[in-house]
GROMACS .gro file of C-alpha atoms in nm:
model
   84
    1MET     CA    1   9.474   8.480   8.889
    2GLU     CA    2   9.223   8.749   8.802
    3LYS     CA    3   9.128   9.027   9.044
    4ILE     CA    4   8.786   9.185   9.010
    5ASN     CA    5   8.654   9.484   9.203
    6VAL     CA    6   8.277   9.521   9.226
    7PRO     CA    7   8.182   9.864   9.360
    8PHE     CA    8   7.830   9.971   9.456
    9LEU     CA    9   7.681   9.627   9.507
   10ASP     CA   10   7.365   9.780   9.648
   11ASN     CA   11   7.075   9.554   9.556
   12ILE     CA   12   6.971   9.190   9.538
   13ALA     CA   13   6.957   9.184   9.156
   14LYS     CA   14   7.321   9.291   9.131
   15ALA     CA   15   7.414   9.038   9.398
   16ARG     CA   16   7.243   8.754   9.207
   17ALA     CA   17   7.421   8.855   8.886
   18LEU     CA   18   7.750   8.849   9.075
   19VAL     CA   19   7.672   8.503   9.215
   20GLU     CA   20   7.630   8.378   8.857
   21ARG     CA   21   7.963   8.535   8.763
   22ILE     CA   22   8.138   8.381   9.065
   23ASN     CA   23   7.990   8.039   8.991
   24ARG     CA   24   8.103   8.057   8.626
   25ALA     CA   25   8.454   8.148   8.737
   26ALA     CA   26   8.461   7.858   8.984
   27LYS     CA   27   8.351   7.616   8.714
   28CYS     CA   28   8.593   7.748   8.451
   29ASP     CA   29   8.896   7.779   8.679
   30GLY     CA   30   8.837   7.462   8.878
   31TYR     CA   31   8.866   7.630   9.219
   32ARG     CA   32   8.647   7.846   9.437
   33PRO     CA   33   8.710   8.219   9.409
   34LEU     CA   34   8.803   8.417   9.719
   35VAL     CA   35   8.561   8.702   9.787
   36PHE     CA   36   8.663   8.985  10.022
   37SER     CA   37   8.357   9.174  10.137
   38THR     CA   38   8.281   9.506  10.301
   39LEU     CA   39   7.908   9.481  10.237
   40LEU     CA   40   7.692   9.659  10.492
   41LYS     CA   41   7.357   9.513  10.390
   42VAL     CA   42   7.322   9.169  10.542
   43ASP     CA   43   7.059   9.054  10.289
   44ILE     CA   44   7.298   9.123  10.001
   45LEU     CA   45   7.585   8.949  10.179
   46GLU     CA   46   7.364   8.643  10.234
   47VAL     CA   47   7.304   8.620   9.858
   48ILE     CA   48   7.679   8.635   9.788
   49GLN     CA   49   7.745   8.366  10.049
   50GLN     CA   50   7.534   8.126   9.841
   51ALA     CA   51   7.790   8.137   9.558
   52ASN     CA   52   8.056   7.871   9.507
   53CYS     CA   53   8.324   8.080   9.675
   54ARG     CA   54   8.495   8.151  10.006
   55VAL     CA   55   8.371   8.481  10.153
   56TYR     CA   56   8.589   8.683  10.387
   57ASP     CA   57   8.363   8.941  10.552
   58PHE     CA   58   8.586   9.217  10.690
   59PHE     CA   59   8.310   9.362  10.907
   60GLU     CA   60   8.234   9.027  11.067
   61THR     CA   61   8.603   8.962  11.123
   62PHE     CA   62   8.710   9.295  11.270
   63ILE     CA   63   8.413   9.500  11.391
   64SER     CA   64   8.329   9.285  11.693
   65SER     CA   65   8.675   9.315  11.844
   66ILE     CA   66   8.687   9.690  11.771
   67GLU     CA   67   8.346   9.734  11.937
   68GLN     CA   68   8.473   9.551  12.244
   69GLU     CA   69   8.792   9.753  12.259
   70LEU     CA   70   8.617  10.088  12.222
   71GLN     CA   71   8.312   9.979  12.424
   72GLN     CA   72   8.095  10.125  12.148
   73PRO     CA   73   7.853   9.951  11.912
   74SER     CA   74   7.918   9.999  11.542
   75VAL     CA   75   7.682  10.186  11.316
   76ARG     CA   76   7.649  10.007  10.985
   77ALA     CA   77   7.601  10.302  10.753
   78ALA     CA   78   7.768  10.359  10.419
   79GLY     CA   79   7.987  10.663  10.373
   80ARG     CA   80   8.014  10.762  10.740
   81SER     CA   81   8.392  10.801  10.718
   82HIS     CA   82   8.358  11.057  10.438
   83GLY     CA   83   8.220  11.317  10.677
   84LEU     CA   84   8.511  11.291  10.921
   0.00000   0.00000   0.00000
């Protein structure tokens, strides 16, 4: 099993290149890669979701329940925790 970290996936071109890489890995390995995502930009995430993989979107999974608990909407902005 190979683990790959892809930081700064910040545009559609990079996302499309990653989709090609994911699809090659799926074909070579014979199983769909697992992709764990913390992407903020929905358009980039939608590109990744077209790959032959299983995407686990951490924001989709956890943010809704946190918003409900705190009774606050989330602000999808990169780097906000760095100023805390």
